[in-house]
Short mmCIF file of C-alpha atoms and ligand atoms in Angstrom, two decimals:
data_model
loop_
_atom_site.label_atom_id
_atom_site.label_comp_id
_atom_site.label_asym_id
_atom_site.label_seq_id
_atom_site.Cartn_x
_atom_site.Cartn_y
_atom_site.Cartn_z
CA MET A 1 -71.93 -16.70 6.41
CA ARG A 2 -74.80 -14.47 6.46
CA GLY A 3 -74.96 -11.40 8.31
CA GLU A 4 -71.30 -11.64 9.11
CA GLN A 5 -69.21 -8.55 10.65
CA LEU A 6 -66.06 -9.10 8.22
CA PRO A 7 -62.85 -8.12 9.43
CA THR A 8 -61.30 -4.83 9.58
CA VAL A 9 -57.35 -5.60 8.24
CA SER A 10 -53.98 -3.21 8.60
CA VAL A 11 -51.43 -4.45 6.49
CA ILE A 12 -48.17 -2.95 7.41
CA GLY A 13 -45.21 -3.14 4.96
CA LEU A 14 -46.58 -2.80 1.33
CA GLY A 15 -43.94 -3.75 -0.62
CA TYR A 16 -43.36 -6.72 -2.88
CA ILE A 17 -45.05 -9.54 0.00
CA GLY A 18 -47.75 -6.50 1.99
CA LEU A 19 -48.60 -4.96 -1.32
CA PRO A 20 -50.36 -8.06 -2.47
CA THR A 21 -51.58 -9.55 0.18
CA ALA A 22 -53.39 -6.78 1.27
CA ALA A 23 -54.56 -6.68 -2.78
CA ILE A 24 -55.31 -9.90 -2.37
CA ILE A 25 -57.60 -9.46 1.77
CA ALA A 26 -59.50 -6.21 0.19
CA ARG A 27 -60.55 -8.57 -3.38
CA GLY A 28 -62.26 -10.90 -0.54
CA GLY A 29 -64.50 -7.91 0.45
CA MET A 30 -62.46 -7.25 3.93
CA ARG A 31 -61.46 -3.30 4.58
CA VAL A 32 -57.79 -3.12 3.92
CA HIS A 33 -55.87 -0.23 5.71
CA GLY A 34 -51.81 -0.27 3.73
CA VAL A 35 -49.09 1.40 5.84
CA ASP A 36 -45.67 2.30 4.62
CA VAL A 37 -43.03 5.06 5.51
CA THR A 38 -42.96 5.23 2.18
CA GLN A 39 -45.50 9.10 2.15
CA SER A 40 -44.30 8.46 -2.35
CA VAL A 41 -45.62 4.78 -2.12
CA VAL A 42 -48.67 5.78 0.12
CA ASP A 43 -49.59 7.59 -3.06
CA THR A 44 -49.38 6.10 -6.10
CA ILE A 45 -51.06 2.94 -4.24
CA ASN A 46 -54.39 5.46 -3.18
CA ARG A 47 -54.39 6.29 -6.75
CA GLY A 48 -55.51 2.91 -7.62
CA GLU A 49 -50.85 1.76 -8.97
CA ILE A 50 -48.41 0.33 -7.76
CA HIS A 51 -44.49 0.61 -7.58
CA ILE A 52 -43.37 -2.70 -7.95
CA GLU A 53 -43.83 -5.12 -10.80
CA GLU A 54 -45.55 -8.36 -10.16
CA VAL A 55 -47.69 -9.85 -12.57
CA ASP A 56 -51.12 -8.72 -12.77
CA LEU A 57 -50.68 -6.93 -9.44
CA ASP A 58 -51.70 -3.44 -11.41
CA GLY A 59 -55.35 -4.42 -12.61
CA LEU A 60 -56.02 -6.06 -9.05
CA VAL A 61 -55.10 -2.89 -6.89
CA GLN A 62 -56.90 -1.00 -9.21
CA GLY A 63 -59.98 -2.84 -8.52
CA VAL A 64 -59.59 -3.04 -5.22
CA VAL A 65 -58.75 0.97 -4.80
CA GLN A 66 -61.40 1.96 -6.44
CA ARG A 67 -64.25 -0.12 -5.00
CA GLY A 68 -62.73 1.44 -1.32
CA LEU A 69 -61.42 -1.17 -0.03
CA LEU A 70 -57.69 -0.58 0.14
CA LYS A 71 -56.28 2.91 1.33
CA ALA A 72 -52.72 3.22 2.25
CA SER A 73 -51.55 5.91 4.88
CA THR A 74 -48.08 6.42 6.71
CA GLU A 75 -50.39 6.11 10.13
CA VAL A 76 -51.28 3.01 11.18
CA MET A 77 -55.15 2.78 12.24
CA PRO A 78 -56.82 0.97 14.38
CA ALA A 79 -58.05 -2.68 12.79
CA ASP A 80 -59.09 -6.19 14.42
CA VAL A 81 -55.39 -7.78 12.65
CA PHE A 82 -52.72 -6.33 11.76
CA VAL A 83 -50.79 -8.61 8.94
CA ILE A 84 -46.27 -6.92 9.17
CA ALA A 85 -44.67 -7.31 5.78
CA VAL A 86 -42.25 -5.18 6.49
CA PRO A 87 -38.58 -6.54 5.84
CA THR A 88 -35.56 -7.75 7.80
CA PRO A 89 -33.06 -6.94 6.09
CA PHE A 90 -28.95 -7.72 7.35
CA ALA A 91 -27.36 -5.40 10.14
CA LYS A 92 -25.09 -3.34 8.88
CA ASP A 93 -22.68 -5.14 10.85
CA GLY A 94 -21.13 -7.45 8.06
CA ARG A 95 -21.70 -10.35 9.62
CA HIS A 96 -25.12 -11.42 8.07
CA THR A 97 -26.47 -11.16 11.48
CA PRO A 98 -30.20 -10.26 10.69
CA ASP A 99 -32.21 -7.15 11.60
CA ILE A 100 -35.56 -6.98 12.81
CA SER A 101 -35.86 -3.31 13.56
CA TYR A 102 -37.81 -3.47 11.59
CA VAL A 103 -40.55 -5.74 12.98
CA LEU A 104 -40.26 -4.09 16.20
CA ASP A 105 -40.38 -0.32 14.85
CA ALA A 106 -44.64 -2.03 13.02
CA ALA A 107 -45.01 -3.53 17.03
CA ARG A 108 -44.50 -0.51 18.38
CA ASN A 109 -46.71 1.65 15.87
CA VAL A 110 -49.70 -0.89 16.56
CA ALA A 111 -49.48 -1.42 20.62
CA LYS A 112 -50.60 2.41 20.39
CA VAL A 113 -53.87 1.49 18.49
CA LEU A 114 -54.54 -1.98 20.39
CA LYS A 115 -57.68 -3.00 21.40
CA PRO A 116 -59.23 -6.43 23.59
CA GLY A 117 -59.98 -8.60 21.01
CA ASP A 118 -57.01 -7.90 18.30
CA ALA A 119 -55.06 -10.45 16.31
CA ILE A 120 -51.49 -9.47 15.30
CA ILE A 121 -49.69 -11.68 12.35
CA LEU A 122 -46.01 -11.63 11.67
CA GLU A 123 -45.37 -12.60 8.05
CA SER A 124 -42.08 -10.79 7.51
CA THR A 125 -38.99 -13.38 7.18
CA SER A 126 -37.98 -13.95 11.29
CA PRO A 127 -35.35 -15.12 12.70
CA VAL A 128 -35.86 -17.67 15.40
CA GLY A 129 -37.44 -16.17 18.75
CA THR A 130 -38.90 -12.71 17.10
CA THR A 131 -42.69 -13.49 18.10
CA VAL A 132 -41.64 -14.05 21.78
CA GLN A 133 -39.57 -10.99 21.10
CA MET A 134 -42.26 -8.07 19.15
CA ARG A 135 -45.14 -9.85 21.75
CA ASP A 136 -42.85 -9.08 24.77
CA LEU A 137 -42.28 -5.32 23.71
CA ILE A 138 -45.92 -4.97 23.61
CA ALA A 139 -46.89 -6.04 26.81
CA ALA A 140 -44.10 -3.46 28.09
CA ARG A 141 -45.42 -1.21 26.20
CA ARG A 142 -49.64 -2.54 27.27
CA PRO A 143 -49.91 -3.46 30.76
CA ASP A 144 -53.44 -2.56 30.17
CA LEU A 145 -53.47 -5.80 28.12
CA ALA A 146 -53.54 -9.72 28.66
CA MET A 147 -51.19 -11.41 26.91
CA PRO A 148 -50.35 -14.69 25.47
CA GLY A 149 -48.50 -17.19 27.56
CA LEU A 150 -47.45 -14.60 29.54
CA CYS A 151 -51.40 -14.20 30.92
CA GLU A 152 -53.40 -17.24 33.41
CA GLY A 153 -57.09 -17.70 30.98
CA THR A 154 -57.72 -16.03 28.27
CA PRO A 155 -55.42 -13.41 26.61
CA ASP A 156 -57.30 -9.88 25.32
CA VAL A 157 -55.01 -10.34 21.75
CA SER A 158 -53.69 -13.07 19.50
CA ILE A 159 -50.27 -13.11 18.13
CA ALA A 160 -48.55 -15.78 15.45
CA TYR A 161 -46.54 -16.29 12.69
CA CYS A 162 -47.14 -16.74 9.28
CA PRO A 163 -44.41 -16.91 6.84
CA GLU A 164 -44.80 -15.96 3.40
CA ARG A 165 -43.26 -18.20 0.93
CA VAL A 166 -44.54 -17.00 -3.07
CA LEU A 167 -42.57 -16.95 -5.83
CA PRO A 168 -41.76 -13.53 -7.30
CA GLY A 169 -43.71 -13.39 -10.74
CA HIS A 170 -45.90 -15.87 -9.59
CA ILE A 171 -47.12 -13.88 -6.54
CA LEU A 172 -50.48 -13.71 -7.26
CA GLU A 173 -51.44 -17.43 -7.54
CA GLU A 174 -49.01 -18.89 -4.59
CA LEU A 175 -51.23 -15.92 -2.16
CA THR A 176 -53.89 -18.52 -3.51
CA ASN A 177 -53.13 -21.25 -4.21
CA ASN A 178 -49.98 -22.32 -1.36
CA ASP A 179 -50.79 -24.33 2.10
CA ARG A 180 -49.27 -21.45 5.16
CA SER A 181 -47.95 -22.89 8.22
CA ILE A 182 -49.63 -20.84 11.36
CA GLY A 183 -47.85 -20.88 14.25
CA GLY A 184 -48.94 -19.31 17.06
CA ILE A 185 -47.55 -18.26 20.52
CA THR A 186 -50.32 -19.67 21.90
CA PRO A 187 -52.84 -22.70 19.97
CA ARG A 188 -55.71 -19.90 20.99
CA CYS A 189 -53.26 -17.33 19.49
CA ALA A 190 -52.87 -19.79 16.15
CA ARG A 191 -56.97 -21.37 15.60
CA LYS A 192 -57.22 -16.63 15.47
CA ALA A 193 -55.11 -16.52 12.53
CA LEU A 194 -55.74 -19.79 10.89
CA ALA A 195 -59.43 -18.01 11.10
CA PHE A 196 -58.60 -15.85 9.40
CA TYR A 197 -55.78 -16.88 6.68
CA LYS A 198 -59.21 -19.53 5.46
CA ARG A 199 -60.56 -16.48 4.20
CA PHE A 200 -58.46 -15.66 1.63
CA VAL A 201 -55.92 -19.09 1.18
CA ARG A 202 -57.02 -21.73 -0.96
CA GLY A 203 -54.21 -24.05 0.37
CA THR A 204 -54.05 -26.05 3.28
CA CYS A 205 -53.60 -23.84 6.41
CA VAL A 206 -51.24 -25.84 9.09
CA THR A 207 -51.59 -23.98 12.42
CA THR A 208 -47.83 -25.22 15.04
CA ASP A 209 -46.05 -22.81 17.44
CA ALA A 210 -44.68 -19.34 16.35
CA ALA A 211 -40.98 -21.09 16.71
CA SER A 212 -41.61 -23.99 14.20
CA ALA A 213 -42.92 -21.93 11.88
CA GLU A 214 -40.27 -19.55 11.91
CA MET A 215 -37.52 -22.05 11.46
CA THR A 216 -38.89 -23.25 8.46
CA LYS A 217 -39.78 -20.59 6.45
CA LEU A 218 -35.49 -20.30 7.24
CA VAL A 219 -35.66 -23.85 6.06
CA GLU A 220 -37.34 -24.01 3.48
CA ASN A 221 -34.88 -21.35 1.32
CA ALA A 222 -31.46 -22.75 3.07
CA TYR A 223 -33.23 -26.26 1.36
CA ARG A 224 -32.65 -24.73 -1.80
CA ASP A 225 -29.88 -22.81 -0.99
CA VAL A 226 -27.96 -25.92 -0.38
CA ASN A 227 -29.32 -27.93 -2.78
CA ILE A 228 -28.29 -25.69 -5.36
CA ALA A 229 -25.14 -25.60 -4.07
CA PHE A 230 -24.68 -28.95 -4.70
CA ALA A 231 -26.38 -28.30 -8.01
CA ASN A 232 -22.96 -25.47 -8.57
CA GLU A 233 -20.30 -27.64 -7.07
CA LEU A 234 -21.45 -30.02 -9.61
CA SER A 235 -19.99 -27.60 -12.26
CA ILE A 236 -16.63 -26.59 -11.13
CA VAL A 237 -16.06 -29.97 -10.97
CA SER A 238 -17.46 -30.39 -14.15
CA ASP A 239 -15.23 -27.76 -15.77
CA ALA A 240 -12.39 -29.31 -13.53
CA MET A 241 -12.62 -32.49 -15.04
CA GLY A 242 -13.89 -30.89 -18.60
CA LEU A 243 -17.01 -32.52 -18.06
CA ASP A 244 -20.70 -31.09 -19.35
CA VAL A 245 -22.42 -30.88 -16.10
CA TRP A 246 -25.83 -30.79 -17.90
CA GLU A 247 -24.96 -33.96 -19.75
CA VAL A 248 -24.64 -35.50 -15.91
CA ILE A 249 -26.76 -34.17 -14.21
CA ARG A 250 -29.74 -34.64 -17.16
CA LEU A 251 -28.36 -38.48 -16.35
CA ALA A 252 -28.55 -38.93 -12.99
CA ASN A 253 -31.88 -37.30 -12.10
CA ARG A 254 -33.16 -40.58 -14.40
CA HIS A 255 -32.56 -42.01 -11.30
CA PRO A 256 -36.06 -42.38 -9.42
CA ARG A 257 -34.90 -40.74 -6.27
CA VAL A 258 -31.67 -37.71 -7.58
CA ASN A 259 -33.11 -34.28 -8.18
CA ILE A 260 -30.38 -32.14 -9.36
CA LEU A 261 -31.06 -28.40 -9.08
CA SER A 262 -29.73 -26.33 -11.93
CA PRO A 263 -26.30 -24.72 -11.45
CA GLY A 264 -25.79 -21.10 -12.48
CA PRO A 265 -23.35 -18.35 -12.07
CA GLY A 266 -24.56 -18.10 -8.06
CA VAL A 267 -27.71 -17.21 -6.30
CA GLY A 268 -29.73 -13.98 -6.45
CA GLY A 269 -32.06 -12.21 -4.65
CA HIS A 270 -33.55 -11.55 -1.59
CA CYS A 271 -34.45 -15.01 0.21
CA ILE A 272 -32.65 -17.41 -0.46
CA ALA A 273 -29.15 -15.99 -0.42
CA VAL A 274 -29.59 -14.29 2.80
CA ASP A 275 -32.15 -16.84 4.97
CA PRO A 276 -29.61 -19.61 5.79
CA TRP A 277 -27.48 -16.88 7.33
CA PHE A 278 -30.30 -16.49 9.85
CA ILE A 279 -30.19 -20.28 10.69
CA VAL A 280 -26.52 -19.85 10.70
CA ASN A 281 -26.40 -16.48 13.03
CA GLY A 282 -28.86 -18.51 15.42
CA ALA A 283 -26.18 -21.33 15.82
CA PRO A 284 -23.39 -20.68 14.19
CA GLU A 285 -21.36 -24.15 15.41
CA HIS A 286 -24.45 -26.28 14.55
CA THR A 287 -24.61 -25.62 10.88
CA PRO A 288 -21.06 -26.06 8.97
CA LEU A 289 -23.79 -26.97 5.56
CA ILE A 290 -26.13 -24.68 4.92
CA ARG A 291 -22.72 -21.62 6.37
CA THR A 292 -20.35 -24.18 3.53
CA ALA A 293 -23.23 -24.06 0.47
CA ARG A 294 -23.81 -20.06 0.74
CA GLY A 295 -19.67 -19.93 0.88
CA VAL A 296 -20.38 -22.19 -2.59
CA ASN A 297 -22.75 -20.42 -3.94
CA ASP A 298 -20.80 -17.09 -3.25
CA SER A 299 -18.01 -18.34 -5.22
CA LYS A 300 -19.33 -19.98 -8.15
CA ILE A 301 -19.86 -16.01 -8.74
CA HIS A 302 -16.28 -15.80 -9.54
CA HIS A 303 -15.98 -19.11 -11.38
CA ALA A 304 -18.03 -17.87 -13.51
CA ILE A 305 -16.13 -14.75 -14.12
CA ALA A 306 -12.98 -16.22 -14.27
CA ARG A 307 -14.37 -18.63 -17.18
CA ALA A 308 -16.02 -15.97 -19.13
CA SER A 309 -13.15 -13.60 -18.61
CA ALA A 310 -10.93 -16.53 -20.06
CA LEU A 311 -13.34 -17.17 -22.68
CA VAL A 312 -13.21 -13.63 -23.94
CA GLU A 313 -9.56 -13.17 -23.64
CA ALA A 314 -9.68 -16.39 -25.56
CA ASN A 315 -11.01 -14.63 -28.11
CA PRO A 316 -8.72 -11.56 -28.50
CA GLY A 317 -11.25 -8.27 -30.53
CA ALA A 318 -14.05 -9.96 -30.88
CA LYS A 319 -17.59 -8.61 -29.77
CA VAL A 320 -19.09 -10.39 -26.54
CA ALA A 321 -22.22 -10.36 -26.03
CA CYS A 322 -23.80 -10.69 -22.03
CA LEU A 323 -27.27 -12.43 -21.45
CA GLY A 324 -28.87 -11.36 -19.31
CA LEU A 325 -28.65 -9.05 -15.53
CA ALA A 326 -31.83 -10.42 -13.36
CA PHE A 327 -31.42 -12.02 -10.72
CA LYS A 328 -33.87 -15.04 -12.71
CA ALA A 329 -35.63 -15.74 -15.46
CA ASN A 330 -37.91 -13.28 -16.93
CA ILE A 331 -38.83 -10.76 -13.66
CA ASP A 332 -37.11 -7.31 -14.26
CA ASP A 333 -35.54 -7.64 -10.60
CA PHE A 334 -31.83 -6.83 -10.86
CA ARG A 335 -31.23 -6.79 -6.95
CA GLU A 336 -28.42 -9.02 -5.71
CA SER A 337 -27.86 -10.88 -8.92
CA PRO A 338 -24.67 -12.50 -9.78
CA ALA A 339 -25.91 -12.01 -13.56
CA ARG A 340 -25.47 -8.62 -12.93
CA LEU A 341 -22.53 -8.81 -11.27
CA VAL A 342 -20.36 -10.91 -13.96
CA ALA A 343 -21.47 -8.40 -16.46
CA ALA A 344 -20.24 -5.11 -14.84
CA THR A 345 -16.46 -7.53 -13.53
CA LEU A 346 -16.79 -8.17 -17.59
CA ALA A 347 -17.42 -4.92 -18.67
CA ARG A 348 -14.83 -3.20 -16.09
CA ARG A 349 -12.38 -5.18 -17.76
CA PHE A 350 -13.71 -6.20 -21.54
CA GLY A 351 -14.92 -2.52 -21.59
CA GLU A 352 -15.88 -1.68 -25.42
CA ARG A 353 -15.54 -4.83 -25.88
CA ILE A 354 -18.93 -5.72 -24.01
CA HIS A 355 -22.45 -5.38 -24.92
CA VAL A 356 -25.15 -6.50 -22.38
CA VAL A 357 -28.26 -7.73 -23.99
CA GLU A 358 -31.74 -7.46 -21.37
CA PRO A 359 -34.59 -7.22 -22.52
CA TYR A 360 -36.58 -6.54 -19.17
CA ALA A 361 -34.31 -3.28 -17.85
CA ALA A 362 -34.54 -0.29 -19.97
CA GLU A 363 -30.79 0.84 -19.56
CA LEU A 364 -28.07 -0.26 -17.92
CA PRO A 365 -27.19 0.15 -14.41
CA ARG A 366 -25.08 3.07 -12.54
CA GLU A 367 -21.94 0.78 -12.16
CA PHE A 368 -22.33 0.22 -16.13
CA GLU A 369 -21.30 4.07 -16.73
CA GLY A 370 -17.53 4.83 -17.72
CA THR A 371 -17.28 1.17 -18.70
CA GLY A 372 -17.72 1.32 -22.09
CA ALA A 373 -19.76 -1.21 -22.62
CA THR A 374 -23.45 -1.08 -24.42
CA GLN A 375 -26.74 -2.45 -24.46
CA ILE A 376 -28.31 -3.73 -27.52
CA ASP A 377 -30.98 -6.57 -28.10
CA VAL A 378 -30.74 -9.89 -29.00
CA ASP A 379 -31.33 -9.82 -32.85
CA ALA A 380 -28.08 -7.69 -32.85
CA ALA A 381 -26.11 -9.30 -30.41
CA LEU A 382 -26.56 -12.55 -32.58
CA GLU A 383 -25.59 -10.73 -35.65
CA ASP A 384 -22.53 -8.50 -34.40
CA CYS A 385 -20.77 -10.73 -31.23
CA ASP A 386 -19.11 -13.60 -31.37
CA VAL A 387 -18.74 -14.66 -28.19
CA MET A 388 -21.70 -14.87 -26.12
CA ILE A 389 -21.92 -15.11 -22.18
CA VAL A 390 -25.30 -16.78 -20.82
CA LEU A 391 -26.14 -15.55 -17.31
CA VAL A 392 -29.86 -15.31 -17.49
CA ASP A 393 -32.45 -18.28 -18.35
CA HIS A 394 -34.46 -15.96 -19.67
CA ASP A 395 -37.16 -17.28 -22.73
CA VAL A 396 -35.51 -14.93 -25.21
CA PHE A 397 -32.76 -16.74 -24.97
CA ARG A 398 -33.62 -20.13 -24.57
CA SER A 399 -35.40 -20.22 -28.15
CA VAL A 400 -32.28 -18.93 -29.93
CA PRO A 401 -32.52 -22.41 -32.49
CA LEU A 402 -28.74 -23.85 -33.02
CA ALA A 403 -28.80 -22.65 -36.43
CA GLU A 404 -28.24 -18.57 -35.07
CA ARG A 405 -25.00 -19.63 -32.46
CA ALA A 406 -23.73 -22.42 -34.02
CA HIS A 407 -19.86 -21.16 -35.25
CA LYS A 408 -20.17 -18.72 -31.21
CA GLN A 409 -17.25 -19.50 -28.54
CA VAL A 410 -20.46 -20.22 -26.24
CA TYR A 411 -20.06 -19.62 -22.04
CA ASP A 412 -23.62 -21.15 -20.53
CA THR A 413 -24.10 -20.42 -16.84
CA ARG A 414 -26.94 -21.88 -16.49
CA GLY A 415 -26.97 -23.92 -19.54
CA ILE A 416 -30.57 -23.66 -22.26
CA TRP A 417 -28.20 -24.25 -24.75
CA PRO A 418 -27.21 -28.12 -23.98
CA ASP A 419 -26.97 -28.71 -28.28
CA GLN A 420 -24.52 -25.89 -28.52
CA PRO A 421 -20.11 -27.03 -29.05
CA ARG A 422 -18.04 -26.44 -26.36
CA PRO A 423 -16.10 -23.41 -26.64
CA VAL A 424 -12.30 -23.58 -28.50
CA ALA A 425 -11.30 -22.03 -25.28
CA ASP A 426 -12.55 -24.89 -22.75
CA VAL A 427 -11.60 -27.74 -25.29
CA ASP A 428 -7.50 -27.00 -24.68
CA GLY A 429 -7.75 -26.00 -21.37
CA VAL A 430 -7.57 -22.36 -20.95
CA ALA A 431 -10.30 -21.42 -19.43
CA ILE A 432 -9.85 -24.59 -16.84
CA GLU A 433 -5.83 -23.11 -15.80
CA GLU A 434 -7.58 -19.66 -16.01
CA GLN A 435 -9.89 -20.50 -12.97
CA ARG A 436 -6.98 -22.04 -10.96
CA LYS A 437 -4.79 -19.16 -10.94
CA ALA A 438 -7.84 -16.92 -9.76
CA GLY A 439 -7.53 -19.94 -7.30
N1 SAJ B 1 -31.26 -21.42 -8.63
C1 SAJ B 1 -30.46 -21.09 -9.39
N2 SAJ B 1 -30.82 -22.84 -9.90
C2 SAJ B 1 -31.80 -23.03 -9.26
C3 SAJ B 1 -33.02 -22.44 -9.29
C4 SAJ B 1 -32.64 -21.07 -8.83
O1 SAJ B 1 -29.06 -20.73 -9.81
O2 SAJ B 1 -31.87 -24.24 -9.07
C5 SAJ B 1 -30.86 -19.28 -8.41
C6 SAJ B 1 -31.78 -18.51 -9.53
O3 SAJ B 1 -31.15 -18.34 -10.70
C7 SAJ B 1 -31.99 -17.28 -8.54
C8 SAJ B 1 -32.13 -17.67 -7.07
O4 SAJ B 1 -31.13 -19.33 -7.19
O5 SAJ B 1 -30.92 -16.27 -8.71
C9 SAJ B 1 -33.48 -17.55 -6.40
O6 SAJ B 1 -34.49 -17.99 -6.98
P1 SAJ B 1 -36.18 -19.02 -6.76
O7 SAJ B 1 -36.16 -19.07 -8.02
O8 SAJ B 1 -35.26 -20.40 -6.54
O9 SAJ B 1 -36.35 -17.99 -5.44
P2 SAJ B 1 -37.01 -16.71 -5.08
O10 SAJ B 1 -35.62 -16.06 -4.32
O11 SAJ B 1 -37.18 -15.92 -6.70
O12 SAJ B 1 -37.84 -17.29 -3.95
C10 SAJ B 1 -37.94 -18.16 -2.80
C11 SAJ B 1 -38.78 -18.92 -3.08
N3 SAJ B 1 -38.52 -20.48 -1.73
C12 SAJ B 1 -38.59 -21.14 -2.27
O13 SAJ B 1 -38.90 -22.11 -3.22
C13 SAJ B 1 -37.89 -22.12 -1.02
C14 SAJ B 1 -40.06 -18.38 -2.96
O14 SAJ B 1 -40.82 -19.69 -2.90
C15 SAJ B 1 -40.15 -18.17 -1.19
O15 SAJ B 1 -40.99 -17.11 -0.82
C16 SAJ B 1 -39.15 -16.42 -1.55
O16 SAJ B 1 -37.82 -17.41 -1.71
C17 SAJ B 1 -39.19 -15.43 0.16
O17 SAJ B 1 -39.63 -15.08 -0.23
O18 SAJ B 1 -38.55 -16.41 0.82
#
């Protein structure tokens, strides 16, 4: 629009979601002020560099910093729109309780600089009720401002919840193209946030209330977790019955209304294994399925360790390759990775027999120190190792042809080599017996 004044934006939290979001908003021409508590993160961004790995993010950040559209600091400055994208981890009580203290800290800082006409949008994955809690905190600190849902007439500021739903490795593309759910404290708040997202989102933006939008985010990841749990349970059942789970799933998925996900060594990352607990925590007595799915996915890690151990023991003296440490394919993110846990457990059990192949890691993580395990490349593994444990479905592993691995003893937790002959340990039942003993 000609002569239109673009809003200034403050993005609070410059991590995996906040930094790409800030950069995409700035690319659209809006002036963005990024805020992070870590000085080194702020310095890195102000140099036009990035502190996280994400496809194409480096060039984008460099460009918007050079054009003066993105600046970072540790202090929240006045702006027209505040986007909060800080972490919501578990509290340290060991009971999977959500810790929303970073969200409330951010809200406290925003309250200091808030002025009439501003919009606050929370993007962090949050338990239901967090947006209202944030509003109440700000209302208590700024009695001079009329707050949405608490005043008669038109409020001075608007507050909404709009979760991100981007996939690591595809963040920039998904930030632009995915649909968004926008939940306002009031419908007016939702409309204000909608007008903002329309400036840089090509997907459809759907408005709702704040609590529904909060629940929607949790439900999306719980849906995925429950469905992966079904696949993982099938893999455990199939092992017990001596069946190939991949063959069973491939056939079942030919049904027009069946779409079973893929078993793996367990569920990793910071989202799918965490967010379902936010629902369970909010209504423990009404969530047996979601809670059980979490348990099934966690137990799959122990099943994978038991099966892998049985295969290693059934091949005394053989060198063993563990393929992959990342929490999923083709990324260099090793946080909360079941593959890493399985490989590290095998390294502690079998020491120098274990060789880890992870093309996305410069060196092995700290927990491998002193185990005797070493890092090798995929070619060396194919030459030297008779036992292979596939833990991550990186393309580089998937592309190994049968001729190079037909003679190997393989436990493939990801089903990347459907043509691989079954390992002897499976056929004679050693692996299954080992799992039974492991309980
Ligand atoms: N996994 C399986 N089997 C499958 C699919 C995944 O074992 O069939 C495992 C992966 O190996 C990985 C874990 O699940 O360990 C999670 O991987 P993912 O690629 O499914 O998801 P994330 O954690 O990278 O990102 C998810 C996404 N949520 C959904 O797909 C519903 C993403 O869209 C969210 O934005 C993100 O969580 C988030 O930030 O919440």
